[in-house]
C-alpha positions as semicolon CSV with decimal commas, in nm:
position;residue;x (nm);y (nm);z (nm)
1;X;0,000;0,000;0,000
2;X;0,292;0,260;0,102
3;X;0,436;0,150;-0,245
4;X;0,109;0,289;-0,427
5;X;0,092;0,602;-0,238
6;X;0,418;0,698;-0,297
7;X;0,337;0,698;-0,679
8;X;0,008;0,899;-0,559
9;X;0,124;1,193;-0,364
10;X;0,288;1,429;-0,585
11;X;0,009;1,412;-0,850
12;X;-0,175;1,754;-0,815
13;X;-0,520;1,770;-1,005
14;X;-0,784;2,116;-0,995
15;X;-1,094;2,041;-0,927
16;X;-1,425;2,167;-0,983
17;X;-1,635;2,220;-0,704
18;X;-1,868;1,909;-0,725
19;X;-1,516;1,727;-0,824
20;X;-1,397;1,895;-0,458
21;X;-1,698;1,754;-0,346
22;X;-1,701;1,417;-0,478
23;X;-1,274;1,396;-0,358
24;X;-1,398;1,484;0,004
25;X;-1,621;1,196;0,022
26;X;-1,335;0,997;-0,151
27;X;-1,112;1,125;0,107
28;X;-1,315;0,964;0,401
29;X;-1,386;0,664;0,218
30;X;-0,952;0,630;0,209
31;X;-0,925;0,699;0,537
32;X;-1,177;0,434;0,661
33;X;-0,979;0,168;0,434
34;X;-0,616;0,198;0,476
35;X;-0,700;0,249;0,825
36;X;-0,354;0,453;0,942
37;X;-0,277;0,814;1,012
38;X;-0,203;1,020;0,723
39;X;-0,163;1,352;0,674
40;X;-0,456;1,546;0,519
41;X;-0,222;1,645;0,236
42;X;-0,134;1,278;0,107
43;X;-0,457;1,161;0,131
44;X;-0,623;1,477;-0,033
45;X;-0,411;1,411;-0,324
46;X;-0,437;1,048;-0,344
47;X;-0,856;1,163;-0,345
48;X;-0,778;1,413;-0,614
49;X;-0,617;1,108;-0,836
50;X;-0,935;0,827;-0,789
51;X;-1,178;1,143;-0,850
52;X;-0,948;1,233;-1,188
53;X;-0,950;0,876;-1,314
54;X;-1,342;0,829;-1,247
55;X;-1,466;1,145;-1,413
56;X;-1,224;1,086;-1,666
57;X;-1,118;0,741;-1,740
58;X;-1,216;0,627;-2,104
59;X;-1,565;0,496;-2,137
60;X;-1,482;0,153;-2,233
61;X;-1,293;0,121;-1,899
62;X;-1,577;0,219;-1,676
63;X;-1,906;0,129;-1,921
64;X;-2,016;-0,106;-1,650
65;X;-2,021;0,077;-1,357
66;X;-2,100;0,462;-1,480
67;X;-2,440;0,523;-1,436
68;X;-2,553;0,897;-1,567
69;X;-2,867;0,862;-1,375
70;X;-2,666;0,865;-1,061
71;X;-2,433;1,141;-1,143
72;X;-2,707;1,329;-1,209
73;X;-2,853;1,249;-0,856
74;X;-2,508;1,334;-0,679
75;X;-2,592;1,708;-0,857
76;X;-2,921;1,756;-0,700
77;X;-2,785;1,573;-0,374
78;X;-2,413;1,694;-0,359
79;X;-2,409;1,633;0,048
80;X;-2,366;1,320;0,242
81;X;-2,490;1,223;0,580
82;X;-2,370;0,808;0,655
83;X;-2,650;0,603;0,866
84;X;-2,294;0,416;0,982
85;X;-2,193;0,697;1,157
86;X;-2,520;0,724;1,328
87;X;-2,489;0,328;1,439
88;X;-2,657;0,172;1,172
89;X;-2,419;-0,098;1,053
90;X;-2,495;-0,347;0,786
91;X;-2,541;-0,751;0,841
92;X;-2,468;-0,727;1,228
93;X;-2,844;-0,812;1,296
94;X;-2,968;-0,543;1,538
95;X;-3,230;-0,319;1,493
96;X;-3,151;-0,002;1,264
97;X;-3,476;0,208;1,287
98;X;-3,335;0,421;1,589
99;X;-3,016;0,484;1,417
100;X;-3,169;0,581;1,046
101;X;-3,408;0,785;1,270
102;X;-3,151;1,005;1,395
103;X;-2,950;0,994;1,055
104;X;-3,206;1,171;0,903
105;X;-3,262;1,405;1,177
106;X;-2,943;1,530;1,111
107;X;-2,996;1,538;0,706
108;X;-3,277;1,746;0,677
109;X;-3,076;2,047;0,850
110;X;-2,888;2,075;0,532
111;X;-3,073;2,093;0,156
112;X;-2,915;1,895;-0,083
113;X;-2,827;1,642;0,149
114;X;-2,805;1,232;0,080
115;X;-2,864;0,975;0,396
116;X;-2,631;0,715;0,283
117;X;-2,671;0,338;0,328
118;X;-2,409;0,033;0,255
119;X;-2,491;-0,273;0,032
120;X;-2,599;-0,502;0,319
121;X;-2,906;-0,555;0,499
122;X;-3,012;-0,311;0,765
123;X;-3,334;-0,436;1,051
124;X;-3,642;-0,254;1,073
125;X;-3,760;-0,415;1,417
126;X;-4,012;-0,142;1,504
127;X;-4,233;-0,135;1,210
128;X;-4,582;-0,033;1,345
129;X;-4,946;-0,005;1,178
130;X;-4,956;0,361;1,183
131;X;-4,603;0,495;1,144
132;X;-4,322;0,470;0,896
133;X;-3,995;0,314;0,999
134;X;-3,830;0,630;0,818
135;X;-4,017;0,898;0,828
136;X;-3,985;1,228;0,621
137;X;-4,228;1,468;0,704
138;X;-4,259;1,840;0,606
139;X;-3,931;1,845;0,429
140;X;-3,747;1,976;0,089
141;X;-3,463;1,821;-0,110
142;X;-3,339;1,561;0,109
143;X;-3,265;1,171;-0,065
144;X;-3,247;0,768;0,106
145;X;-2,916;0,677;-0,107
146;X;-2,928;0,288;-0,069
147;X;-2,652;0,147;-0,274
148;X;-2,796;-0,146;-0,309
149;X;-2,908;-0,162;0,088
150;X;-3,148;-0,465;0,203
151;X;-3,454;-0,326;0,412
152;X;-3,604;-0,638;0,622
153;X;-3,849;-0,540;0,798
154;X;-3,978;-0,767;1,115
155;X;-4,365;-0,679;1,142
156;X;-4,615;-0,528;0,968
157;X;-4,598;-0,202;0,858
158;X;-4,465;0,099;0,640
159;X;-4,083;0,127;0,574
160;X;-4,044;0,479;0,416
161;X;-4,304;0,766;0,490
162;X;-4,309;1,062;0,337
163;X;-4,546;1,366;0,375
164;X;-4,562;1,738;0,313
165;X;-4,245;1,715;0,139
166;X;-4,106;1,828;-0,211
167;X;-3,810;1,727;-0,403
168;X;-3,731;1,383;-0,224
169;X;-3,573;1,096;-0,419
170;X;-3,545;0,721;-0,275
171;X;-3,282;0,523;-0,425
172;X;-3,120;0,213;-0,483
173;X;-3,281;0,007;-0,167
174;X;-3,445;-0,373;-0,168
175;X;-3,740;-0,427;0,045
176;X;-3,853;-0,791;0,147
177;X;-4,023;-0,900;0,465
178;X;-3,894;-1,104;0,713
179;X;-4,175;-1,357;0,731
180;X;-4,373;-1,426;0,384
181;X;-4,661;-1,234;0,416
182;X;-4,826;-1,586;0,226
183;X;-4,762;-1,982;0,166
184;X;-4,884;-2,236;-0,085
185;X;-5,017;-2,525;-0,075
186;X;-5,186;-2,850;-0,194
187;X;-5,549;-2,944;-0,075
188;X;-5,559;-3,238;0,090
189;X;-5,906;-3,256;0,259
190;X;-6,224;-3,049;0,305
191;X;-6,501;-3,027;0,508
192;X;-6,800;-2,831;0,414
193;X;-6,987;-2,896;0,729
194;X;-6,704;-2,708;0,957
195;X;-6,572;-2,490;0,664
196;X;-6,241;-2,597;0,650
197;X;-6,006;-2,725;0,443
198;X;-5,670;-2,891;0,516
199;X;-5,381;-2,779;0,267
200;X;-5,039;-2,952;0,250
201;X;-4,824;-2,654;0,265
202;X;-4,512;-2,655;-0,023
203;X;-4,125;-2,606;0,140
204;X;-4,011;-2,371;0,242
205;X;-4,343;-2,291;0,415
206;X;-4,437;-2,422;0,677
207;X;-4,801;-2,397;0,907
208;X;-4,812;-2,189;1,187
209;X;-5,107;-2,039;1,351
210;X;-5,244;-1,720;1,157
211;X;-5,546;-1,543;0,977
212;X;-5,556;-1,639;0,616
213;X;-5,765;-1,340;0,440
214;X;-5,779;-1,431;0,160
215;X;-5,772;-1,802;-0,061
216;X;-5,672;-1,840;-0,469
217;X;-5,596;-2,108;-0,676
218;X;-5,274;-2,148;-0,858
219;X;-5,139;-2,327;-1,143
220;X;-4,789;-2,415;-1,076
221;X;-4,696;-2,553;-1,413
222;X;-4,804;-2,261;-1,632
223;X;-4,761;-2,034;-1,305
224;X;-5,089;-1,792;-1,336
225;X;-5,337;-1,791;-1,079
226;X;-5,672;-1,958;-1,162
227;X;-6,019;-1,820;-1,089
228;X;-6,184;-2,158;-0,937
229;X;-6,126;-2,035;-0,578
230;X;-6,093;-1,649;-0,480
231;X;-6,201;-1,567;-0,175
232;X;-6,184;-1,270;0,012
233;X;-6,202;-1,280;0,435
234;X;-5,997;-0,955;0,522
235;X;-6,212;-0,974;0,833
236;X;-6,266;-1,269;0,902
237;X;-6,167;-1,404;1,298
238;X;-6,058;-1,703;1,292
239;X;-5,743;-1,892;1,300
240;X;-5,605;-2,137;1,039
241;X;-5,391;-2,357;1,279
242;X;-5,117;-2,629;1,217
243;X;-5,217;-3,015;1,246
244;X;-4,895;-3,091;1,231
245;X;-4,519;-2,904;1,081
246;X;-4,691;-2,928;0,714
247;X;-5,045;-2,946;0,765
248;X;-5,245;-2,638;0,784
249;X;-5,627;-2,627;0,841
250;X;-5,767;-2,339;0,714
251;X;-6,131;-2,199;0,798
252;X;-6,322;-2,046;0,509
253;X;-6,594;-1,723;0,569
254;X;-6,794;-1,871;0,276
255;X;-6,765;-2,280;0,255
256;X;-6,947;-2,229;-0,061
257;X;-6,578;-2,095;-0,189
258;X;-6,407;-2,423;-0,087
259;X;-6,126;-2,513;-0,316
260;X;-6,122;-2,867;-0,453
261;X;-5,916;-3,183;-0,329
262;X;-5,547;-3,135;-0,543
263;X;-5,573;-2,782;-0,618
264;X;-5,287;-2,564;-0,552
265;X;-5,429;-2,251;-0,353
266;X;-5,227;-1,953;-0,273
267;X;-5,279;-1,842;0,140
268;X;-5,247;-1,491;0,225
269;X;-5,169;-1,351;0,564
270;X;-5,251;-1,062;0,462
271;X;-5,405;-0,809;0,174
272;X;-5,448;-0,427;0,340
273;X;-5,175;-0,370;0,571
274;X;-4,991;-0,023;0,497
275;X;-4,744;-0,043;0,202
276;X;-4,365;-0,052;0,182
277;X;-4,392;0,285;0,085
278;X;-4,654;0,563;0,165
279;X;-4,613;0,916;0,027
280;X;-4,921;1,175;0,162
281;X;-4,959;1,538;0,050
282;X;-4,597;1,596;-0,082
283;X;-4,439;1,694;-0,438
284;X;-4,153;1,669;-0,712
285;X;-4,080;1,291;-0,548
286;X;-3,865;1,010;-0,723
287;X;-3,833;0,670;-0,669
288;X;-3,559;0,499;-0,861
289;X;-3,435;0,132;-0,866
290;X;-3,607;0,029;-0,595
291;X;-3,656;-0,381;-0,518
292;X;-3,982;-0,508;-0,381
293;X;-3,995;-0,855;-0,333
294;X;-4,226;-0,948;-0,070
295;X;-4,437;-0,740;0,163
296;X;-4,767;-0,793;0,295
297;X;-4,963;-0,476;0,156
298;X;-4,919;-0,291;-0,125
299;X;-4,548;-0,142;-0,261
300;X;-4,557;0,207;-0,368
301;X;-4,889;0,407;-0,206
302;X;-4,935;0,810;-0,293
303;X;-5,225;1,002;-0,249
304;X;-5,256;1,387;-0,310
305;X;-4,933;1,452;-0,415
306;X;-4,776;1,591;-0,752
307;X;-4,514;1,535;-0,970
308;X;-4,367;1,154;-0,930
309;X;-4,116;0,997;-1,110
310;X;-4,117;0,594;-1,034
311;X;-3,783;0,440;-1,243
312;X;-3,660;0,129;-1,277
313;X;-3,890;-0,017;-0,990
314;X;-3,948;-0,415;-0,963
315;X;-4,191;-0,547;-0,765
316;X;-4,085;-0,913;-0,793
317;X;-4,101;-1,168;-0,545
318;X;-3,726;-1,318;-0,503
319;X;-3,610;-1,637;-0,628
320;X;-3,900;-1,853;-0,737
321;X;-4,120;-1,700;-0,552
322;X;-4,536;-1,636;-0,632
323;X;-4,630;-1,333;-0,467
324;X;-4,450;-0,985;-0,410
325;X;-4,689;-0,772;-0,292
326;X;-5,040;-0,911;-0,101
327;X;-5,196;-0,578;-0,260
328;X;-5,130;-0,384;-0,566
329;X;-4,743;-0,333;-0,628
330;X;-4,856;0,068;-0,719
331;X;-5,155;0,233;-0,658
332;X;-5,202;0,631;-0,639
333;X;-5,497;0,791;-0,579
334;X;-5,593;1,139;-0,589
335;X;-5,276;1,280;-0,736
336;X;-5,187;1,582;-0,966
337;X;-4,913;1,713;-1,215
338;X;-4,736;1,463;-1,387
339;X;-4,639;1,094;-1,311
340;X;-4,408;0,898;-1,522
341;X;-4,379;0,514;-1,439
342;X;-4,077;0,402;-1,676
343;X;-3,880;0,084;-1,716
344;X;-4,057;-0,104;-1,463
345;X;-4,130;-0,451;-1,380
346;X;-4,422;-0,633;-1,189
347;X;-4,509;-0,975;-1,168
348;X;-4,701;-1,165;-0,869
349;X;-4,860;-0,873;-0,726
350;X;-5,155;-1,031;-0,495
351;X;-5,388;-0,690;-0,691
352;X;-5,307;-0,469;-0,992
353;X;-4,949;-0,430;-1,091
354;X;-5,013;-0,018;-1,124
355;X;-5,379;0,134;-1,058
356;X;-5,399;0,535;-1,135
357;X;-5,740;0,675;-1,043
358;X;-5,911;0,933;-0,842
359;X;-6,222;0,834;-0,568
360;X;-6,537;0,995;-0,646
361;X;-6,713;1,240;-0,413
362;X;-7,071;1,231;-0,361
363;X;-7,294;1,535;-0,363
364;X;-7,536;1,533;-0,028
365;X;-7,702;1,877;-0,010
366;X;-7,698;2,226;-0,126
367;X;-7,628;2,455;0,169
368;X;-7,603;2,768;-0,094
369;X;-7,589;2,914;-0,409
370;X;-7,273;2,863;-0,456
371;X;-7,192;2,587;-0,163
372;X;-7,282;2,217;-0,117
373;X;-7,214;1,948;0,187
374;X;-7,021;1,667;-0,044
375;X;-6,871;1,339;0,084
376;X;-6,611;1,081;-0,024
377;X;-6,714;0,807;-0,207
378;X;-6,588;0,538;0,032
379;X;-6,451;0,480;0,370
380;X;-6,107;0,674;0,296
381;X;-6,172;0,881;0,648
382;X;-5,844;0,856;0,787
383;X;-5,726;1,064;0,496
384;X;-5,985;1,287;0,404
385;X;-5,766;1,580;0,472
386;X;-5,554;1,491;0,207
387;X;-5,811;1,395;-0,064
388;X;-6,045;1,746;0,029
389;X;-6,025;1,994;-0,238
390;X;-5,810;2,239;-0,194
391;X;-5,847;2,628;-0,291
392;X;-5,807;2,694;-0,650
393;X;-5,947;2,326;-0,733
394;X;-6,205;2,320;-0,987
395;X;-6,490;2,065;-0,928
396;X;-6,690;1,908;-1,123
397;X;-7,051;1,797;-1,132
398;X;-7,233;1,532;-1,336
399;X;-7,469;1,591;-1,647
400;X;-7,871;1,555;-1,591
401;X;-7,887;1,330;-1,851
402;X;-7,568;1,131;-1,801
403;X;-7,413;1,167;-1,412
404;X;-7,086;1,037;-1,577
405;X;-7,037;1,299;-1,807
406;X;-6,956;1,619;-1,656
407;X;-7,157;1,963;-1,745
408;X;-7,097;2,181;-1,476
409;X;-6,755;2,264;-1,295
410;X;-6,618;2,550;-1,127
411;X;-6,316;2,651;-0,906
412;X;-6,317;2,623;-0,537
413;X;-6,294;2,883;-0,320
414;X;-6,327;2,760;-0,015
415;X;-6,305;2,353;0,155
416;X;-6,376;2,291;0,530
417;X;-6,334;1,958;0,665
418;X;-6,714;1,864;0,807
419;X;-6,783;1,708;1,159
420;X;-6,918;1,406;1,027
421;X;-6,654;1,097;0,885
422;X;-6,531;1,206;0,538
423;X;-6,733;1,504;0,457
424;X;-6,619;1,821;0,366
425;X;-6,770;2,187;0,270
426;X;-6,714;2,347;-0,009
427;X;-6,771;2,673;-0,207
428;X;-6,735;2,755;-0,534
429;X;-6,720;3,080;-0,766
430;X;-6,965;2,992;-0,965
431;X;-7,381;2,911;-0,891
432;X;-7,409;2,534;-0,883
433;X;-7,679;2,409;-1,169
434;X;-7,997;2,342;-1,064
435;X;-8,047;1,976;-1,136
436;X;-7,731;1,871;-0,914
437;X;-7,932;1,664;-0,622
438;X;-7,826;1,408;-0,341
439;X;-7,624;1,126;-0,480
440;X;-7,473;1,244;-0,803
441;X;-7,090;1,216;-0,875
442;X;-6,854;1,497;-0,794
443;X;-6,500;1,482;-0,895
444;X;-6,155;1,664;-0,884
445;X;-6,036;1,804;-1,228
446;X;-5,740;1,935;-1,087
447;X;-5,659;1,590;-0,946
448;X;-5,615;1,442;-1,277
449;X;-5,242;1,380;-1,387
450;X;-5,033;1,367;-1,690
451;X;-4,953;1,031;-1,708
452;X;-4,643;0,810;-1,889
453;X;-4,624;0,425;-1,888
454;X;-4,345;0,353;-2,087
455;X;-4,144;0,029;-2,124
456;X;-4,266;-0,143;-1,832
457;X;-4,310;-0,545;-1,805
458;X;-4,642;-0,665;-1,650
459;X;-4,585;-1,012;-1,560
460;X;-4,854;-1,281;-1,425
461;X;-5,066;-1,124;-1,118
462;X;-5,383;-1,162;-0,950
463;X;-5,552;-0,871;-1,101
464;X;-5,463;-0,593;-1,372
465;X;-5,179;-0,503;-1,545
466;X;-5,265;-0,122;-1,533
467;X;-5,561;0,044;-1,405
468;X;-5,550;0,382;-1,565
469;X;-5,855;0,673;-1,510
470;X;-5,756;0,984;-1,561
471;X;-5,737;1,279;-1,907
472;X;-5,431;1,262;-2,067
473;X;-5,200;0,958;-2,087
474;X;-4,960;0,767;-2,336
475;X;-4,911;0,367;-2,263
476;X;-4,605;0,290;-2,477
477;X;-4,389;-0,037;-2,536
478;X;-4,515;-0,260;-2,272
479;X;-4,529;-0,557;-2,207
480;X;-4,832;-0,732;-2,051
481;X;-4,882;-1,173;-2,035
482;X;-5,051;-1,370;-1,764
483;X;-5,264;-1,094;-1,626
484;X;-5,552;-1,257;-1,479
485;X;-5,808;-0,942;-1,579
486;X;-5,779;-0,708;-1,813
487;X;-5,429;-0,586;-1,864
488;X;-5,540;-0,232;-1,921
489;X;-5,888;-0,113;-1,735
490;X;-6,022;0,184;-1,805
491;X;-6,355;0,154;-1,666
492;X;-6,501;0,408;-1,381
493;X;-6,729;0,300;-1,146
494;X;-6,953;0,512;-0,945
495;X;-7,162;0,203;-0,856
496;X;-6,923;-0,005;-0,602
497;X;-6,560;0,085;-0,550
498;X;-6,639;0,515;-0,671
499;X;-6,344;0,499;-0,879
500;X;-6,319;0,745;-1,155
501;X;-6,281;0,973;-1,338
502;X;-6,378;0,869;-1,769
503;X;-6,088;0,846;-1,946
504;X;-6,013;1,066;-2,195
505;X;-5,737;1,122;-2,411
506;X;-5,506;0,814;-2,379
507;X;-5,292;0,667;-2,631
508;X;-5,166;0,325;-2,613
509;X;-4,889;0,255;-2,857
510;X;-4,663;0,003;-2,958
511;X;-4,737;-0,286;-2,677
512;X;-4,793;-0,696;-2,657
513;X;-5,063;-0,899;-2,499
514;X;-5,033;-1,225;-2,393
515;X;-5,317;-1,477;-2,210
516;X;-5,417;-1,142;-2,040
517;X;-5,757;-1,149;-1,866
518;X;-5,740;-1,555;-1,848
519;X;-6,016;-1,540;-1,597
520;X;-6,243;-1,435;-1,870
521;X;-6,444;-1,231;-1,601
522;X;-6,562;-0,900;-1,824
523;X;-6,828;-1,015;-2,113
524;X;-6,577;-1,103;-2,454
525;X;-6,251;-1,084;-2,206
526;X;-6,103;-0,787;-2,377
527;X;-5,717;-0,739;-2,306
528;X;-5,796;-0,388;-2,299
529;X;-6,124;-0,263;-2,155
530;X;-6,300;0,084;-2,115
531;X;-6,653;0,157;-1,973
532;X;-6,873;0,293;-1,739
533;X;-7,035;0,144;-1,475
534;X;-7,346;0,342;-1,355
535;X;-7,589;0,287;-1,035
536;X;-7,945;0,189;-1,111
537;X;-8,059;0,527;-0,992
538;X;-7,852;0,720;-1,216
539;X;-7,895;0,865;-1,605
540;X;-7,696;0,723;-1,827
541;X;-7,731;0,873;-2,171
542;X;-7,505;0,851;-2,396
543;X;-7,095;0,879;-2,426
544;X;-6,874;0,900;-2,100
545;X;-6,534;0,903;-2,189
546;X;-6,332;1,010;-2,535
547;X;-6,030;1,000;-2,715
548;X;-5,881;0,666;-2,674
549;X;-5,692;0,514;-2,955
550;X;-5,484;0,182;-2,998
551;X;-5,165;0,135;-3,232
552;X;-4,974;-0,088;-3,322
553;X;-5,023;-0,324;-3,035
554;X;-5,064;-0,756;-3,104
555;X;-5,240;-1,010;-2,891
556;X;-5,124;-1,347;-2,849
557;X;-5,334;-1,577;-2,704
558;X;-5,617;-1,316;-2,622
559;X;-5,984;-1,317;-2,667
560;X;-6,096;-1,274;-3,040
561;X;-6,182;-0,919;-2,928
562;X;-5,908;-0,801;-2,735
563;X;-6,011;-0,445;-2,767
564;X;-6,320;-0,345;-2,583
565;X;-6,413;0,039;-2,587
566;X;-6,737;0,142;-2,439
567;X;-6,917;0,451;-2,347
568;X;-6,615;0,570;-2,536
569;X;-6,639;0,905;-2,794
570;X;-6,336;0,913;-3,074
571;X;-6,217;0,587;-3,049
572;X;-5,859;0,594;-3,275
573;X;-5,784;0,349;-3,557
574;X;-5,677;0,058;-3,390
575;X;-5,369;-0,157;-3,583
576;X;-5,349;-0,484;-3,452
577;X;-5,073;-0,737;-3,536
């Protein structure tokens, strides 16, 4: 080593400032490794020599290791805080939350700044229902640098929070749970008169006493879940529990949804636990190659925030695994600006791979003019403060003669939260028409993003490949086989889940379809499917949503009609291969 640094030292190299920067951090780094007591000088110079040759080393010597995405991020992030330093240290087992707690105490302070993680895996032993294991809340231009970092996290429960923030960025971090959040199985007995079932649980799982929520078949060969058994028990109260190390007896809510003798069933633990990720109220956020390969919940959650960038994100289980996620691997709801989900990849997510949409509101009463009581569509009270319109909104109301088709909006002036669960007061600038009555839709224009899909695998799942409402999106080279519904849904709903709003203006371009919607649940099992569903009560004349077109797209192994647009006004030329 002395030999090499005595070739080192009397090289002198100028520096930019970010070079400075970047030779600092170098300079550490050295010091940490050779572990001996040099001068400042020597070891500032050696710095200066590894920063020269890696911003300037030929690009066939460094073509696997440069990454321009990341040298980009060291710009908007030039500062460095180390979760080592802190007492997080990788692979030595103990629990890291305290210590990545106080690292990013001591981040936020400083703009610009990285928390830094080592490859390795780092213990989340404090992961709780309601709050994040690493939590950023109400804070601007601060980064999770993971290099590659394992997250394990030993409970239930959210890993990264993030909330009235802007300009965050979570990188280069693997999330997996410490115990599967599911197991699978053979069926090996039933019995209709208890409502159980016995299932002969494949290595590595083994039975232990737990809730199963929720029960699907599986075909291990062709490895797609089947639609004989589906059954949903989210809260349901009563154990499954072991007959012996293998054997687990499983009670069903609804015997009439017993699997048969033979079948291969997937078991999950859970379905609606909080997701890996949760990010409330906040803008300008990136997420970017990030690793989720099994938690029970849903990956990447975001509600009422704008502007997200989601990059190289895989939500695949590890290994030969079956499920990632219990839940969707990304859902957003309620969010503005732009989002752009880009070379992605999903496969085994227990939901959709990607849902996009907004929840409906519900009108209730006029109290004015100009005012009205309205209420959320469904039990989202925990975050109506987030999905309440906001000053400046503009709101809109459905037509008399279709309640799907908007004829009246207008901008909000005022929003007050109301006493009663998940309704909220608003006023707008305008006189509200005089046909609006109790029960008709109410929806968020400004709450409809921009949205890119672009060159993003949808693997096999037990749900969509993309559920996509909103005006104003392009769906280009993907990928979509072994999606068990529709691999794009477009269809809003303001009869049972209040999930809207019509699409309009959406492009999909250049994809493939393969087996997608195998279940063959929606009438000609389209591939691709837009519609309306409307409640009996409600008028229903006519168009709902426009200006959706299909190019140069080709099915494999689809339905003879793989494209299904109804309701739909302007329907492009569609070129299938």
């Amino acid at each position: 080593m002395s030999v090499v640094l005595r070739y080192l030292v009397p090289m002198r190299i100028s520096l930019s400032t970010s070079r400075k920067r970047i030779a600092l951090g170098i300079y550490a780094e050295l010091r940490k490794l050779l572990r001996v007591n040099l001068s400042r000088k020597h070891l500032s110079a050696a710095a200066g020599f590894l920063t020269a040759i890696f911003a300037f080393a030929p690009a066939c010597l460094r073509a696997e290791s440069y990454d321009a995405d990341y040298e980009k991020f060291l710009k908007r992030y030039p500062n460095a805080v180390y979760v080592s330093d802190f007492g997080a240290i990788a692979d030595d087992g103990r629990d890291d939350t305290d210590a990545v707690a106080a690292a990013i105490k001591s981040a936020v302070e400083i703009p610009g700044t990285r928390v830094v993680f080592k490859r390795g895996t780092y213990d989340f032993k404090k992961l709780k229902m309601g709050i994040a294991a690493i939590g950023l809340s109400g804070v601007s231009d601060i980064a999770i640098d993971g290099r590659g970092a394992t997250f394990v996290g030993h409970s239930e429960g959210a890993y990264i929070g993030i909330s009235e923030s802007e300009n965050v960025c979570v990188r280069g971090i693997k999330i997996k749970d410490l115990k599967m959040p599911y197991a699978v199985g053979r069926v090996v007995k039933i019995d209709k008169e208890s409502g159980n079932f016995e299932c002969a649980l494949i290595a590595p799982f083994a039975a232990s006493r737990r809730y199963v929520k929720a029960v699907t078949s599986y075909d291990i060969g062709r490895k797609i879940f089947t639609s004989e058994t589906d059954a949903y028990q989210t809260r349901f109260r009563k154990f499954a529990k072991p007959v012996d190390p293998w054997i687990l007896s499983v009670p069903l809510e609804n015997p009439a949804k017993m699997p048969e003798v033979g079948k291969v069933v997937v078991l999950r633990y859970q379905v609606y636990a909080p997701p890996a990720v949760i990010v409330v109220d906040s803008r300008n956020v990136r997420f970017e190659n990030i690793s989720i390969e099994s938690h029970a919940g849903a990956g990447i959650f975001g509600c009422n925030s704008e502007n997200m960038l989601l990059d190289k994100i895989k939500v695949v289980p590890e290994g030969d695994g079956i499920l990632s996620t219990t839940a969707d691997g990304i859902n957003l709801d309620n969010c503005r600006g732009k989002i752009r989900v880009s070379d992605c990849e999903f496969y085994g997510t227990g939901d959709d791979a990607v849902s996009i949409r907004q929840t409906y509101w519900v009108f209730c009463e006029r109290t004015g003019e100009n005012s009205a009581r309205i209420k959320l569509g469904r039990r989202l009270t925990g975050l109506i403060k987030e999905f309440a319109p906001r000053s400046g909104d503009v709101l809109r109301i459905g037509g008399k003669t279709n309640w799907l088709r908007p004829e009246f909006e207008s901008v909000v002036v005022e929003s007050k939260i109301g006493e009663n669960p998940g309704e909220v007061y608003i006023t707008c600038e305008n006189p509200l028409p005089e046909y609006a009555k109790a029960g008709m839709p109410v929806s968020n224009a400004t709450a409809f993003p921009r949205v890119d899909i672009v060159d993003c695998k949808f693997g096999s799942n037990r749900g969509r490949g993309l559920f996509l409402l909103t005006e104003g999106a392009e769906v280009k080279g993907c990928t979509f086989a072994d999606t068990a519904l529709p691999a794009i849904y477009m269809r809003c709903d303001f009869s049972k889940w209040m999930e809207g709003p019509a699409p309009r203006d959406i492009k999909i371009e250049d994809c493939s379809f393969k087996n997608c919607n195998h279940w063959r649940l929606e009438e000609g099992a389209p591939a691709i499917y837009a519609s309306a569903k409307f409640p009996e009560s409600a008028a229903a004349e006519g168009w709902v949503g426009e200006n959706i077109s299909v190019e140069g797209c080709s099915f494999e192994d689809c339905s003879e009609v793989p494209v299904r647009l109804e309701y739909i006004k302007n329907i492009g030329e569609s070129a299938e291969k």
